[in-house]
mmCIF file of C-alpha atoms in Angstrom:
data_model
loop_
_atom_site.group_PDB
_atom_site.id
_atom_site.type_symbol
_atom_site.label_atom_id
_atom_site.label_comp_id
_atom_site.label_asym_id
_atom_site.label_seq_id
_atom_site.Cartn_x
_atom_site.Cartn_y
_atom_site.Cartn_z
ATOM 1 C CA UNK A 1 86.502 122.111 78.817
ATOM 2 C CA UNK A 2 83.873 122.037 81.110
ATOM 3 C CA UNK A 3 85.821 122.837 84.035
ATOM 4 C CA UNK A 4 87.249 125.792 81.818
ATOM 5 C CA UNK A 5 84.011 127.191 81.041
ATOM 6 C CA UNK A 6 82.335 126.951 84.809
ATOM 7 C CA UNK A 7 86.026 128.154 86.158
ATOM 8 C CA UNK A 8 85.035 131.506 83.470
ATOM 9 C CA UNK A 9 81.922 131.651 83.532
ATOM 10 C CA UNK A 10 78.920 131.290 85.836
ATOM 11 C CA UNK A 11 80.427 128.766 87.750
ATOM 12 C CA UNK A 12 83.030 130.264 89.501
ATOM 13 C CA UNK A 13 84.179 129.686 92.376
ATOM 14 C CA UNK A 14 86.883 131.471 95.446
ATOM 15 C CA UNK A 15 89.527 129.230 95.703
ATOM 16 C CA UNK A 16 91.581 130.668 98.527
ATOM 17 C CA UNK A 17 96.238 128.476 97.773
ATOM 18 C CA UNK A 18 97.244 130.108 100.618
ATOM 19 C CA UNK A 19 94.517 127.555 103.430
ATOM 20 C CA UNK A 20 94.907 125.171 99.913
ATOM 21 C CA UNK A 21 98.955 125.099 100.958
ATOM 22 C CA UNK A 22 98.130 125.257 105.142
ATOM 23 C CA UNK A 23 96.354 122.020 103.579
ATOM 24 C CA UNK A 24 98.749 120.093 101.946
ATOM 25 C CA UNK A 25 101.464 120.917 105.098
ATOM 26 C CA UNK A 26 99.330 119.390 107.730
ATOM 27 C CA UNK A 27 98.381 116.441 105.409
ATOM 28 C CA UNK A 28 101.731 116.107 104.802
ATOM 29 C CA UNK A 29 103.289 116.425 108.132
ATOM 30 C CA UNK A 30 101.030 115.520 110.425
ATOM 31 C CA UNK A 31 99.646 111.360 108.497
ATOM 32 C CA UNK A 32 101.812 108.821 107.361
ATOM 33 C CA UNK A 33 103.306 105.338 108.096
ATOM 34 C CA UNK A 34 105.259 107.982 110.979
ATOM 35 C CA UNK A 35 101.152 108.502 112.585
ATOM 36 C CA UNK A 36 100.295 106.752 115.556
ATOM 37 C CA UNK A 37 96.869 105.929 113.768
ATOM 38 C CA UNK A 38 95.734 103.362 112.354
ATOM 39 C CA UNK A 39 95.494 103.938 108.875
ATOM 40 C CA UNK A 40 91.342 104.163 108.918
ATOM 41 C CA UNK A 41 91.210 106.389 111.791
ATOM 42 C CA UNK A 42 94.067 108.871 109.054
ATOM 43 C CA UNK A 43 91.637 108.545 106.179
ATOM 44 C CA UNK A 44 88.980 109.550 108.416
ATOM 45 C CA UNK A 45 90.588 112.527 109.365
ATOM 46 C CA UNK A 46 92.551 113.489 106.397
ATOM 47 C CA UNK A 47 88.880 112.941 104.983
ATOM 48 C CA UNK A 48 87.190 116.031 106.810
ATOM 49 C CA UNK A 49 90.485 118.245 107.156
ATOM 50 C CA UNK A 50 90.143 118.306 102.928
ATOM 51 C CA UNK A 51 86.267 119.411 103.237
ATOM 52 C CA UNK A 52 85.477 122.647 100.987
ATOM 53 C CA UNK A 53 86.535 123.471 97.560
ATOM 54 C CA UNK A 54 90.193 124.485 98.458
ATOM 55 C CA UNK A 55 90.206 120.571 100.133
ATOM 56 C CA UNK A 56 88.934 118.952 97.394
ATOM 57 C CA UNK A 57 92.098 121.027 95.275
ATOM 58 C CA UNK A 58 93.883 119.775 97.359
ATOM 59 C CA UNK A 59 92.989 115.869 97.283
ATOM 60 C CA UNK A 60 92.896 115.981 93.817
ATOM 61 C CA UNK A 61 96.760 116.901 93.785
ATOM 62 C CA UNK A 62 97.438 114.336 95.716
ATOM 63 C CA UNK A 63 96.711 111.957 93.717
ATOM 64 C CA UNK A 64 97.441 112.986 90.987
ATOM 65 C CA UNK A 65 101.545 114.174 92.226
ATOM 66 C CA UNK A 66 101.299 110.602 93.868
ATOM 67 C CA UNK A 67 100.194 109.079 90.369
ATOM 68 C CA UNK A 68 102.822 111.246 88.627
ATOM 69 C CA UNK A 69 105.573 110.381 91.743
ATOM 70 C CA UNK A 70 104.988 106.895 91.383
ATOM 71 C CA UNK A 71 105.605 106.842 87.134
ATOM 72 C CA UNK A 72 108.604 108.532 88.081
ATOM 73 C CA UNK A 73 110.145 105.452 90.205
ATOM 74 C CA UNK A 74 109.033 102.619 87.426
ATOM 75 C CA UNK A 75 110.361 104.754 84.547
ATOM 76 C CA UNK A 76 114.125 105.393 86.603
ATOM 77 C CA UNK A 77 113.738 101.685 88.292
ATOM 78 C CA UNK A 78 113.569 100.100 84.337
ATOM 79 C CA UNK A 79 115.899 102.506 83.207
ATOM 80 C CA UNK A 80 118.483 100.698 86.553
ATOM 81 C CA UNK A 81 117.878 98.271 85.174
ATOM 82 C CA UNK A 82 118.540 97.892 81.564
ATOM 83 C CA UNK A 83 121.675 100.240 82.535
ATOM 84 C CA UNK A 84 123.145 96.876 84.780
ATOM 85 C CA UNK A 85 121.677 93.993 82.438
ATOM 86 C CA UNK A 86 120.476 95.178 79.476
ATOM 87 C CA UNK A 87 117.251 93.940 79.682
ATOM 88 C CA UNK A 88 114.569 96.514 78.237
ATOM 89 C CA UNK A 89 110.920 97.365 79.700
ATOM 90 C CA UNK A 90 108.384 99.399 79.114
ATOM 91 C CA UNK A 91 106.880 101.614 81.081
ATOM 92 C CA UNK A 92 103.191 102.485 80.379
ATOM 93 C CA UNK A 93 101.341 105.204 82.461
ATOM 94 C CA UNK A 94 97.724 103.793 80.602
ATOM 95 C CA UNK A 95 98.547 99.608 81.289
ATOM 96 C CA UNK A 96 100.847 98.516 84.288
ATOM 97 C CA UNK A 97 100.192 95.152 84.599
ATOM 98 C CA UNK A 98 102.498 94.294 81.214
ATOM 99 C CA UNK A 99 105.315 95.518 83.325
ATOM 100 C CA UNK A 100 104.119 93.981 86.272
ATOM 101 C CA UNK A 101 103.617 90.315 84.705
ATOM 102 C CA UNK A 102 107.170 90.391 82.932
ATOM 103 C CA UNK A 103 109.547 91.723 85.418
ATOM 104 C CA UNK A 104 107.608 92.366 89.000
ATOM 105 C CA UNK A 105 109.867 90.046 90.503
ATOM 106 C CA UNK A 106 112.828 93.011 89.357
ATOM 107 C CA UNK A 107 110.929 95.746 90.256
ATOM 108 C CA UNK A 108 109.695 97.320 93.262
ATOM 109 C CA UNK A 109 106.086 98.543 94.424
ATOM 110 C CA UNK A 110 106.263 102.733 93.889
ATOM 111 C CA UNK A 111 103.747 103.786 96.073
ATOM 112 C CA UNK A 112 105.130 102.727 99.734
ATOM 113 C CA UNK A 113 108.282 105.648 99.308
ATOM 114 C CA UNK A 114 107.329 108.520 97.307
ATOM 115 C CA UNK A 115 109.555 111.867 97.781
ATOM 116 C CA UNK A 116 105.897 113.120 98.635
ATOM 117 C CA UNK A 117 105.685 110.654 101.481
ATOM 118 C CA UNK A 118 101.601 110.793 101.189
ATOM 119 C CA UNK A 119 100.737 106.965 102.556
ATOM 120 C CA UNK A 120 99.181 105.319 99.685
ATOM 121 C CA UNK A 121 96.796 104.070 102.631
ATOM 122 C CA UNK A 122 96.601 107.209 104.739
ATOM 123 C CA UNK A 123 96.531 111.201 102.392
ATOM 124 C CA UNK A 124 96.543 108.896 99.097
ATOM 125 C CA UNK A 125 93.353 107.156 99.912
ATOM 126 C CA UNK A 126 91.222 109.726 102.334
ATOM 127 C CA UNK A 127 92.152 111.793 99.205
ATOM 128 C CA UNK A 128 90.316 109.140 96.788
ATOM 129 C CA UNK A 129 87.690 109.822 98.824
ATOM 130 C CA UNK A 130 87.089 113.054 98.901
ATOM 131 C CA UNK A 131 87.236 113.331 95.415
ATOM 132 C CA UNK A 132 84.889 111.184 94.582
ATOM 133 C CA UNK A 133 82.592 112.744 97.324
ATOM 134 C CA UNK A 134 82.803 115.757 95.184
ATOM 135 C CA UNK A 135 82.769 114.427 91.512
ATOM 136 C CA UNK A 136 79.962 117.088 90.909
ATOM 137 C CA UNK A 137 82.380 119.938 92.050
ATOM 138 C CA UNK A 138 84.719 118.643 90.551
ATOM 139 C CA UNK A 139 84.750 120.775 87.127
ATOM 140 C CA UNK A 140 84.548 123.825 89.161
ATOM 141 C CA UNK A 141 87.715 123.674 90.485
ATOM 142 C CA UNK A 142 90.422 121.560 88.156
ATOM 143 C CA UNK A 143 89.615 119.828 85.241
ATOM 144 C CA UNK A 144 87.913 115.959 85.718
ATOM 145 C CA UNK A 145 89.414 113.747 82.543
ATOM 146 C CA UNK A 146 93.436 113.725 83.762
ATOM 147 C CA UNK A 147 91.990 113.026 87.706
ATOM 148 C CA UNK A 148 90.013 110.355 86.746
ATOM 149 C CA UNK A 149 92.255 108.479 84.684
ATOM 150 C CA UNK A 150 95.673 108.664 87.686
ATOM 151 C CA UNK A 151 92.714 107.142 89.308
ATOM 152 C CA UNK A 152 92.738 104.849 87.761
ATOM 153 C CA UNK A 153 96.194 104.183 86.860
ATOM 154 C CA UNK A 154 96.536 103.970 90.669
ATOM 155 C CA UNK A 155 93.842 101.199 90.840
ATOM 156 C CA UNK A 156 96.207 98.801 87.916
ATOM 157 C CA UNK A 157 99.203 99.827 90.451
ATOM 158 C CA UNK A 158 98.187 98.484 93.432
ATOM 159 C CA UNK A 159 95.861 94.750 91.405
ATOM 160 C CA UNK A 160 99.025 94.420 89.512
ATOM 161 C CA UNK A 161 101.270 94.496 92.364
ATOM 162 C CA UNK A 162 98.527 92.069 93.742
ATOM 163 C CA UNK A 163 99.080 89.646 91.007
ATOM 164 C CA UNK A 164 102.718 90.408 90.391
ATOM 165 C CA UNK A 165 104.530 91.824 91.987
ATOM 166 C CA UNK A 166 104.526 90.149 95.705
ATOM 167 C CA UNK A 167 102.482 93.016 97.270
ATOM 168 C CA UNK A 168 100.129 91.442 100.152
ATOM 169 C CA UNK A 169 96.295 91.980 100.100
ATOM 170 C CA UNK A 170 95.538 93.205 103.273
ATOM 171 C CA UNK A 171 92.810 95.065 104.469
ATOM 172 C CA UNK A 172 94.640 98.262 103.893
ATOM 173 C CA UNK A 173 95.154 97.379 100.315
ATOM 174 C CA UNK A 174 91.913 96.000 100.296
ATOM 175 C CA UNK A 175 90.028 99.266 101.208
ATOM 176 C CA UNK A 176 92.088 101.559 98.820
ATOM 177 C CA UNK A 177 90.783 99.192 95.495
ATOM 178 C CA UNK A 178 86.977 99.283 97.108
ATOM 179 C CA UNK A 179 87.712 103.459 97.059
ATOM 180 C CA UNK A 180 89.244 103.917 94.013
ATOM 181 C CA UNK A 181 86.699 102.069 92.433
ATOM 182 C CA UNK A 182 84.066 103.858 93.826
ATOM 183 C CA UNK A 183 85.499 107.118 93.325
ATOM 184 C CA UNK A 184 86.325 106.665 89.850
ATOM 185 C CA UNK A 185 83.280 105.775 89.401
ATOM 186 C CA UNK A 186 81.685 109.302 90.719
ATOM 187 C CA UNK A 187 83.577 110.651 89.466
ATOM 188 C CA UNK A 188 82.941 109.111 85.780
ATOM 189 C CA UNK A 189 78.762 108.938 86.233
ATOM 190 C CA UNK A 190 79.140 113.026 86.340
ATOM 191 C CA UNK A 191 81.229 113.901 83.595
ATOM 192 C CA UNK A 192 79.682 114.445 79.796
ATOM 193 C CA UNK A 193 82.713 112.285 77.543
ATOM 194 C CA UNK A 194 83.377 110.237 79.939
ATOM 195 C CA UNK A 195 86.852 108.491 79.179
ATOM 196 C CA UNK A 196 87.311 105.050 77.866
ATOM 197 C CA UNK A 197 88.291 102.962 81.100
ATOM 198 C CA UNK A 198 91.513 102.473 80.277
ATOM 199 C CA UNK A 199 92.831 98.493 79.551
ATOM 200 C CA UNK A 200 93.930 97.704 83.053
ATOM 201 C CA UNK A 201 90.730 97.604 84.301
ATOM 202 C CA UNK A 202 88.590 96.701 80.672
ATOM 203 C CA UNK A 203 90.837 93.172 81.667
ATOM 204 C CA UNK A 204 90.164 92.787 84.868
ATOM 205 C CA UNK A 205 86.191 93.128 84.499
ATOM 206 C CA UNK A 206 87.168 89.796 82.414
ATOM 207 C CA UNK A 207 87.914 88.374 85.600
ATOM 208 C CA UNK A 208 85.811 86.275 88.868
ATOM 209 C CA UNK A 209 88.777 85.446 91.037
ATOM 210 C CA UNK A 210 88.110 86.541 94.684
ATOM 211 C CA UNK A 211 91.215 86.479 96.577
ATOM 212 C CA UNK A 212 91.829 86.463 100.583
ATOM 213 C CA UNK A 213 91.579 89.714 101.905
ATOM 214 C CA UNK A 214 95.002 89.483 105.832
ATOM 215 C CA UNK A 215 94.644 91.402 108.924
ATOM 216 C CA UNK A 216 97.855 93.805 108.317
ATOM 217 C CA UNK A 217 99.745 92.755 111.789
ATOM 218 C CA UNK A 218 98.835 89.355 111.023
ATOM 219 C CA UNK A 219 99.367 85.781 108.166
ATOM 220 C CA UNK A 220 95.141 85.252 109.153
ATOM 221 C CA UNK A 221 92.558 86.275 106.120
ATOM 222 C CA UNK A 222 90.138 88.064 107.460
ATOM 223 C CA UNK A 223 87.672 88.646 103.700
ATOM 224 C CA UNK A 224 87.798 88.703 100.356
ATOM 225 C CA UNK A 225 87.924 91.052 97.136
ATOM 226 C CA UNK A 226 86.703 90.151 93.758
ATOM 227 C CA UNK A 227 88.311 93.172 92.221
ATOM 228 C CA UNK A 228 86.632 91.765 88.951
ATOM 229 C CA UNK A 229 82.798 92.101 90.132
ATOM 230 C CA UNK A 230 82.823 95.692 91.818
ATOM 231 C CA UNK A 231 84.376 97.362 89.187
ATOM 232 C CA UNK A 232 82.065 95.960 87.256
ATOM 233 C CA UNK A 233 79.464 96.612 89.664
ATOM 234 C CA UNK A 234 80.018 100.442 89.814
ATOM 235 C CA UNK A 235 82.165 101.202 86.511
ATOM 236 C CA UNK A 236 79.554 100.307 84.076
ATOM 237 C CA UNK A 237 76.824 102.386 84.618
#
């Protein structure tokens, strides 16, 4: 509970809820799938927008809200499948891989159509960069343990979607996985008592598979990504 001691003690920071709401509204309304900018440019702009402690709070909120919305969406999909077919699916936030392995052909990947409108390759990618870069300040504004858990959830959703959910591995998705892995490592590195790595991450770290990464606008492969190797490098500290 170091974060709570910081808030109650000498590490107190001055936060402005009104500014946080304004930052959240700007990130939500100006960026995303409908913006005219390419996703890498959006990430740069939203990252700059969320500078400072209030921006760090907003970034943590975006990551948490998106993970919560994705979980709720998958629960709703599982409920609908059970209603229509009688088939029961287990939605476990700590490890989505069994769900996607069993029913990926029947599931819709949730991060492209969330109620908040946040896009994984725009606002979410930027928020992930911000919480990683601000890892040493996180315990002044929030509890980093549930936050890093949500970061791992998003990492799990994307990599399971690649493997079992027909989610295309493109440069934007690969960049997001790279940012999630980096930020998770940055947060864990400054925690006094970091949580154990979740099962999905441990499973991937035992692998050494390189996936082709495609241009978002064409079927052409432009590179590769080895999630397991990257996780071993950045999370085993």
